[in-house]
Coordinates of C-alpha atoms in Angstrom, one line a residue:
M16 CA 14.5 23.0 -6.9
S17 CA 11.8 20.7 -5.4
K18 CA 11.8 16.9 -5.3
T19 CA 9.3 14.2 -4.9
V20 CA 9.9 10.5 -4.2
L21 CA 7.8 7.4 -4.8
I22 CA 8.8 4.1 -3.1
G23 CA 7.4 0.8 -4.3
N24 CA 7.6 -2.9 -3.2
G25 CA 11.2 -3.2 -4.4
F26 CA 12.2 -1.1 -1.4
S27 CA 10.9 -3.7 1.0
I28 CA 12.3 -6.5 -1.1
A29 CA 15.7 -4.9 -0.8
Y30 CA 15.4 -5.6 2.9
N31 CA 13.8 -9.1 2.7
R32 CA 13.2 -11.0 -0.6
E33 CA 10.3 -12.8 1.2
L34 CA 8.3 -9.5 1.0
A35 CA 8.0 -9.9 -2.7
C36 CA 4.3 -10.4 -3.7
P37 CA 4.7 -13.9 -5.1
A38 CA 6.4 -15.1 -1.9
I39 CA 3.6 -13.6 0.2
L40 CA 1.0 -15.1 -2.0
G41 CA 2.6 -18.5 -1.7
T42 CA 2.5 -18.3 2.1
V43 CA -1.1 -17.2 2.1
L44 CA -2.2 -20.1 -0.1
K45 CA -0.3 -22.5 2.1
R46 CA -2.1 -21.2 5.1
F47 CA -5.4 -21.5 3.2
R48 CA -4.7 -25.1 2.6
E49 CA -3.7 -25.7 6.2
E50 CA -7.1 -24.2 7.2
G51 CA -8.9 -26.7 5.0
A52 CA -9.3 -24.8 1.7
G53 CA -8.0 -27.7 -0.3
S54 CA -4.9 -28.2 -2.4
D55 CA -6.4 -26.4 -5.4
A56 CA -7.1 -23.1 -3.6
G57 CA -4.8 -21.1 -5.8
S58 CA -6.3 -22.4 -9.1
A59 CA -9.8 -21.8 -7.8
L60 CA -9.0 -18.2 -6.9
Y61 CA -7.4 -17.7 -10.4
R62 CA -10.4 -19.1 -12.2
L63 CA -12.6 -16.7 -10.2
A64 CA -10.3 -13.8 -10.9
T65 CA -10.4 -14.4 -14.7
D66 CA -14.2 -14.9 -14.7
V67 CA -14.5 -11.4 -13.0
D68 CA -11.8 -9.9 -15.2
P69 CA -10.3 -11.7 -18.2
A70 CA -7.2 -9.6 -18.0
A71 CA -6.5 -10.8 -14.4
T72 CA -3.1 -12.3 -13.6
D73 CA -2.1 -14.8 -10.9
G74 CA -0.8 -11.9 -8.8
L75 CA -1.7 -11.2 -5.2
E76 CA -4.1 -8.4 -5.7
D77 CA -5.8 -10.0 -8.7
L78 CA -6.5 -13.2 -6.8
L79 CA -7.9 -11.5 -3.7
G80 CA -9.7 -8.7 -5.4
P81 CA -12.6 -10.7 -6.9
L82 CA -13.6 -11.8 -3.4
D83 CA -14.1 -8.2 -2.6
V84 CA -15.8 -7.4 -5.9
V85 CA -18.2 -10.4 -5.9
G86 CA -19.2 -9.9 -2.3
G87 CA -20.1 -6.3 -3.1
A88 CA -22.0 -7.2 -6.2
L89 CA -24.1 -9.8 -4.3
M90 CA -25.2 -7.1 -1.9
H91 CA -26.8 -5.2 -4.8
L92 CA -28.8 -8.3 -5.9
H93 CA -31.0 -7.8 -2.7
E94 CA -32.7 -5.1 -4.6
L95 CA -33.9 -7.6 -7.2
V96 CA -35.3 -10.3 -4.9
G97 CA -38.8 -9.4 -5.9
L98 CA -38.1 -11.1 -9.3
A99 CA -37.4 -14.4 -7.5
G100 CA -40.5 -16.1 -8.8
R101 CA -41.4 -19.5 -7.4
L102 CA -38.3 -19.6 -5.2
G103 CA -39.7 -16.9 -3.0
P104 CA -38.0 -13.6 -2.0
S105 CA -37.3 -14.8 1.6
E106 CA -35.4 -17.9 0.3
V107 CA -33.3 -15.8 -2.1
T108 CA -32.6 -13.2 0.5
R109 CA -31.4 -15.8 2.9
G110 CA -29.2 -17.5 0.3
L111 CA -27.7 -14.2 -0.9
G112 CA -27.0 -13.2 2.7
M113 CA -25.1 -16.5 3.3
V114 CA -23.0 -16.2 0.2
T115 CA -22.3 -12.6 0.7
D116 CA -21.2 -13.3 4.3
F117 CA -19.0 -16.2 3.0
M118 CA -17.3 -14.0 0.4
A119 CA -16.7 -11.2 2.9
A120 CA -15.2 -13.8 5.4
L121 CA -13.0 -15.3 2.7
Y122 CA -11.7 -11.9 1.7
Q123 CA -11.2 -11.0 5.3
R124 CA -9.2 -14.1 5.9
G125 CA -7.0 -13.5 2.8
V126 CA -6.3 -9.9 3.7
G127 CA -5.7 -10.8 7.3
H128 CA -3.1 -13.4 6.3
V129 CA -1.4 -11.0 3.8
L130 CA -1.0 -8.3 6.4
E131 CA 0.2 -10.7 9.1
V132 CA 2.8 -12.1 6.7
V133 CA 4.0 -8.6 5.8
A134 CA 4.2 -7.7 9.5
E135 CA 6.2 -10.9 10.3
R136 CA 8.7 -10.3 7.6
S137 CA 9.3 -6.7 8.3
K138 CA 9.0 -6.5 12.1
Q139 CA 12.7 -6.9 12.9
T140 CA 13.4 -3.3 11.9
E141 CA 10.1 -1.5 12.2
G142 CA 10.6 1.2 14.8
D143 CA 14.0 -0.1 15.9
A144 CA 16.5 2.7 15.7
D145 CA 19.4 0.3 16.6
A146 CA 18.7 -2.3 13.9
T147 CA 21.6 -2.9 11.5
D148 CA 20.2 -5.5 9.2
H149 CA 18.5 -2.9 6.9
E150 CA 21.6 -0.9 6.3
V151 CA 20.9 -0.9 2.6
L152 CA 17.6 1.0 3.2
R153 CA 19.3 3.4 5.6
D154 CA 22.1 4.2 3.1
F155 CA 19.6 4.7 0.3
L156 CA 17.4 7.1 2.3
R157 CA 20.4 9.0 3.7
A158 CA 21.4 9.6 0.1
V159 CA 17.9 10.7 -0.7
V160 CA 17.9 13.1 2.2
D161 CA 21.3 14.5 1.3
A162 CA 20.1 15.1 -2.2
S163 CA 16.8 16.7 -1.1
P164 CA 17.6 19.6 1.3
G165 CA 14.2 21.2 0.9
R166 CA 10.7 20.1 2.0
T167 CA 10.2 16.6 0.3
S168 CA 7.3 14.3 0.1
I169 CA 8.0 10.6 0.0
A170 CA 5.0 8.5 -1.1
T171 CA 5.0 4.8 -0.5
L172 CA 3.0 1.8 -1.7
N173 CA 4.1 -0.4 1.1
Y174 CA 2.1 -1.3 4.2
D175 CA 5.1 -2.0 6.4
G176 CA 7.0 0.5 8.6
L177 CA 10.4 0.1 7.0
L178 CA 10.4 3.4 5.3
F179 CA 9.7 5.5 8.4
S180 CA 12.2 3.5 10.5
A181 CA 15.0 3.7 8.0
L182 CA 14.7 7.5 7.5
P183 CA 17.7 9.2 9.3
D184 CA 16.9 10.0 12.9
D185 CA 18.4 13.5 12.6
V186 CA 15.8 14.8 10.2
S187 CA 12.3 16.2 10.8
K188 CA 9.7 13.7 9.5
S189 CA 6.0 13.0 9.8
D190 CA 3.4 10.5 8.5
M191 CA -0.3 10.8 7.9
A192 CA -1.2 10.5 11.6
E193 CA -2.1 13.6 13.6
G194 CA 0.3 14.3 16.5
Y195 CA -2.5 15.1 19.0
D196 CA -5.8 13.9 20.3
A197 CA -4.7 10.3 21.0
R198 CA -7.4 7.7 21.6
Y199 CA -7.0 4.6 23.8
V200 CA -9.1 1.7 22.6
A201 CA -9.1 -2.1 22.8
V202 CA -8.8 -3.3 19.2
V203 CA -9.1 -7.0 20.3
E204 CA -12.0 -8.2 22.4
G205 CA -10.8 -8.4 26.0
G206 CA -7.4 -7.0 25.1
P207 CA -5.5 -4.1 26.6
L208 CA -6.1 -0.5 25.5
L209 CA -3.8 0.7 22.7
K210 CA -2.9 4.2 21.8
G211 CA -4.2 5.3 18.4
Q212 CA -3.7 8.7 16.6
P213 CA -6.4 10.0 14.3
L214 CA -5.5 10.2 10.6
R215 CA -5.2 13.6 9.0
S216 CA -8.2 14.9 7.2
Y217 CA -6.4 17.6 5.2
D218 CA -2.9 18.6 4.1
N219 CA -1.2 19.7 7.4
Q220 CA 1.8 17.4 7.7
P221 CA 4.7 19.1 9.5
G222 CA 8.4 18.3 9.0
Q223 CA 10.8 18.5 6.2
Y224 CA 10.2 14.9 5.0
R225 CA 6.6 13.7 5.0
I226 CA 5.5 10.2 4.2
L227 CA 2.4 9.6 2.2
N228 CA 0.9 6.1 2.5
L229 CA -0.9 5.9 -0.8
H230 CA -2.3 2.4 -0.1
G231 CA -2.6 2.4 3.6
S232 CA -0.5 0.9 6.4
L233 CA -0.4 -2.1 8.7
G234 CA -1.1 0.3 11.6
W235 CA -4.2 1.9 10.1
L236 CA -7.5 0.6 11.4
H237 CA -11.1 1.8 11.4
D238 CA -14.2 1.0 13.4
R239 CA -17.6 2.7 13.5
G240 CA -16.4 6.1 12.2
Q241 CA -13.1 6.1 13.9
L242 CA -10.0 6.0 11.7
L243 CA -6.8 5.6 13.8
S244 CA -3.1 4.9 13.3
F245 CA -1.5 2.5 15.8
R246 CA 2.0 1.4 16.3
I247 CA 2.6 -1.8 14.4
R248 CA 4.4 -3.5 17.2
D249 CA 1.4 -2.8 19.5
L250 CA -0.9 -4.6 17.1
E251 CA 1.5 -7.5 17.0
S252 CA 1.5 -7.6 20.7
V253 CA -2.2 -8.4 20.9
D254 CA -2.1 -10.8 17.9
Y255 CA -4.4 -8.4 16.0
W256 CA -4.5 -9.9 12.5
R257 CA -5.3 -13.4 13.8
A258 CA -8.0 -11.9 16.0
W259 CA -9.5 -9.9 13.1
R260 CA -9.6 -13.0 10.9
S261 CA -11.3 -14.9 13.7
G262 CA -14.0 -12.3 14.3
E263 CA -12.5 -11.2 17.6
S264 CA -12.1 -7.6 16.5
T265 CA -14.4 -5.1 15.0
W266 CA -11.5 -2.9 13.9
S267 CA -10.7 -3.5 10.2
P268 CA -7.5 -2.7 8.3
V269 CA -7.4 0.4 6.2
V270 CA -5.5 -0.7 3.1
V271 CA -5.9 -0.9 -0.7
L272 CA -5.6 -4.6 -1.5
T273 CA -7.8 -5.5 -4.4
N274 CA -7.7 -5.8 -8.2
Q275 CA -7.2 -3.0 -10.7
T276 CA -10.9 -2.4 -11.3
S277 CA -11.8 -1.9 -7.6
K278 CA -8.6 -0.1 -6.8
T279 CA -9.7 3.0 -8.8
R280 CA -12.8 3.2 -6.6
R281 CA -11.0 2.5 -3.4
I282 CA -8.4 5.2 -3.8
G283 CA -11.2 7.7 -4.3
E284 CA -12.1 7.1 -0.6
H285 CA -10.6 8.8 2.5
P286 CA -7.8 8.6 3.5
F287 CA -6.3 7.4 0.2
R288 CA -7.9 10.2 -1.8
L289 CA -6.1 12.7 0.4
A290 CA -2.7 11.0 0.0
Y291 CA -3.1 10.8 -3.8
N292 CA -4.2 14.4 -4.1
I293 CA -1.2 15.6 -2.1
F294 CA 1.2 13.3 -4.0
E295 CA -0.1 14.4 -7.4
A296 CA 0.2 18.1 -6.4
E297 CA 3.7 17.6 -5.2
L298 CA 4.6 15.9 -8.5
V299 CA 3.2 18.8 -10.5
N300 CA 5.3 21.3 -8.4
S301 CA 8.5 19.3 -8.4
T302 CA 11.4 19.5 -10.8
H303 CA 13.0 16.2 -9.9
W304 CA 11.2 12.8 -9.4
L305 CA 12.7 9.7 -7.9
I306 CA 10.7 6.5 -8.5
A307 CA 12.3 3.5 -6.8
G308 CA 11.1 -0.1 -6.6
Y309 CA 7.8 0.4 -8.5
G310 CA 7.0 -1.8 -11.5
F311 CA 4.6 0.6 -13.2
G312 CA 1.8 -2.0 -13.2
D313 CA -0.8 -0.1 -11.2
D314 CA -3.4 1.5 -13.5
A315 CA -4.6 4.2 -11.1
L316 CA -1.2 5.2 -10.0
N317 CA 0.1 5.3 -13.6
E318 CA -2.8 7.6 -14.5
A319 CA -1.8 9.9 -11.6
L320 CA 1.8 10.0 -12.9
R321 CA 0.6 10.6 -16.4
R322 CA -1.5 13.6 -15.4
A323 CA 1.3 15.1 -13.3
A324 CA 3.8 14.6 -16.1
A325 CA 1.8 16.5 -18.7
P326 CA 3.7 19.6 -19.9
R327 CA 2.6 22.9 -18.4
A328 CA 3.3 26.4 -19.9
G329 CA 6.2 28.1 -18.2
Q330 CA 7.2 25.1 -16.2
Q331 CA 10.8 23.8 -16.1
R332 CA 11.2 20.4 -17.8
R333 CA 11.2 17.7 -15.1
T334 CA 13.9 15.1 -14.5
C335 CA 12.8 11.6 -13.4
L336 CA 15.1 8.8 -12.2
V337 CA 13.5 5.4 -12.2
V338 CA 15.3 2.8 -10.0
T339 CA 14.6 -0.8 -10.8
Y340 CA 16.3 -4.2 -10.8
G341 CA 16.3 -6.3 -14.0
D342 CA 14.8 -5.6 -17.4
W343 CA 11.4 -4.5 -16.3
P344 CA 9.9 -1.9 -16.7
T345 CA 11.3 -1.2 -20.2
A346 CA 12.1 2.3 -21.4
E347 CA 9.2 2.0 -23.9
H348 CA 6.7 1.1 -21.1
L349 CA 8.0 4.1 -19.0
R350 CA 7.6 6.4 -21.9
G351 CA 4.0 5.2 -22.3
V352 CA 3.2 6.2 -18.8
L353 CA 5.3 9.3 -18.3
G354 CA 5.2 10.7 -21.8
G355 CA 8.0 12.3 -23.8
D356 CA 8.3 15.6 -22.0
I357 CA 10.2 14.3 -19.0
E358 CA 13.9 13.8 -19.1
L359 CA 14.1 10.1 -18.1
F360 CA 17.0 8.2 -16.6
I361 CA 16.8 4.5 -15.7
S362 CA 19.0 2.7 -13.3
R363 CA 18.8 -1.0 -13.2
A364 CA 21.2 -1.3 -10.2
G365 CA 18.4 -1.6 -7.7
I366 CA 18.0 0.1 -4.3
A367 CA 21.3 -1.2 -3.1
G368 CA 23.4 0.0 -6.1
V369 CA 21.8 3.1 -7.5
V370 CA 23.6 5.7 -5.3
A371 CA 27.0 4.5 -6.6
S372 CA 25.7 4.4 -10.2
E373 CA 26.3 7.0 -12.9
H374 CA 22.5 7.7 -12.9
W375 CA 22.3 9.0 -9.3
A376 CA 23.4 12.5 -10.3
A377 CA 20.2 12.9 -12.3
F378 CA 18.3 13.1 -9.1
A379 CA 21.0 14.5 -6.7
T380 CA 21.9 17.6 -8.7

């Protein structure tokens, strides 16, 4: 009997409600206004989002995504400057360059603020083995470990380090960073050298419980071909996210933070492609799935779940326990993603209440 776990934003919210996407977005827009963006920054981003994608919502990824999309699209227009006519190619090239740089800087500022807010609101427990204020997370993961005595993959959509820190200390666990060949680099101009571990390039994670960061991590950075994982607290110590927003660091975050259209392209790139490939293979080979704190609103991830859930000849019927809080997602929506071949159980008791609920046995047995 093999088991695979998927952890969504609801896991982090169970620790701190201010890690919910609407709360993060509200703080980011407030910081935009404080930096001179104007009182209508949120509405302007929403109008841009719906122009790029009429199906866009006022959510965090949909509002920041178009800044990434439009900036990339403008770069391709450089190939057409020969059609500029009386304006002159050089004038158009200069104008496009300025707008492209502006869009990139705006996206960088937005992403930088988002990641800084996430770090601020989760840092009390990240890497702190003695912390007691995320007991709910510890209790939940202890129950997951007790119910999963075999090798288990735990995929997460969250950037913070709460999952790794809340896993029991007495189990063998690993993440997507290699355990050797450490590099020491200054990620902030004039700052101290920080220890970074290269990210894995193939499926070689040791340990009984391995964490797959499907959408990246606060600690993942890249610069000129180097892709390293740093301790989050080390990045905080050098005020990394402020420095990156201000152009004082050439090291960029490695995260998926964009709209649905661009996300499909982004997860096809390393290291996200590796994480998704491993996760989907684990789903296919597992008899029991646990999906906790995920709202089933991510098109690319839903498609991966749909593919993995497809019936296969000679394979035991899978059991899936979905843990949520409130009325969403509905059973109908879940069936639309997972299909009818999976034995589906839904607990609406949330991360804090699911272990004591009648549904826990669906995953634990």
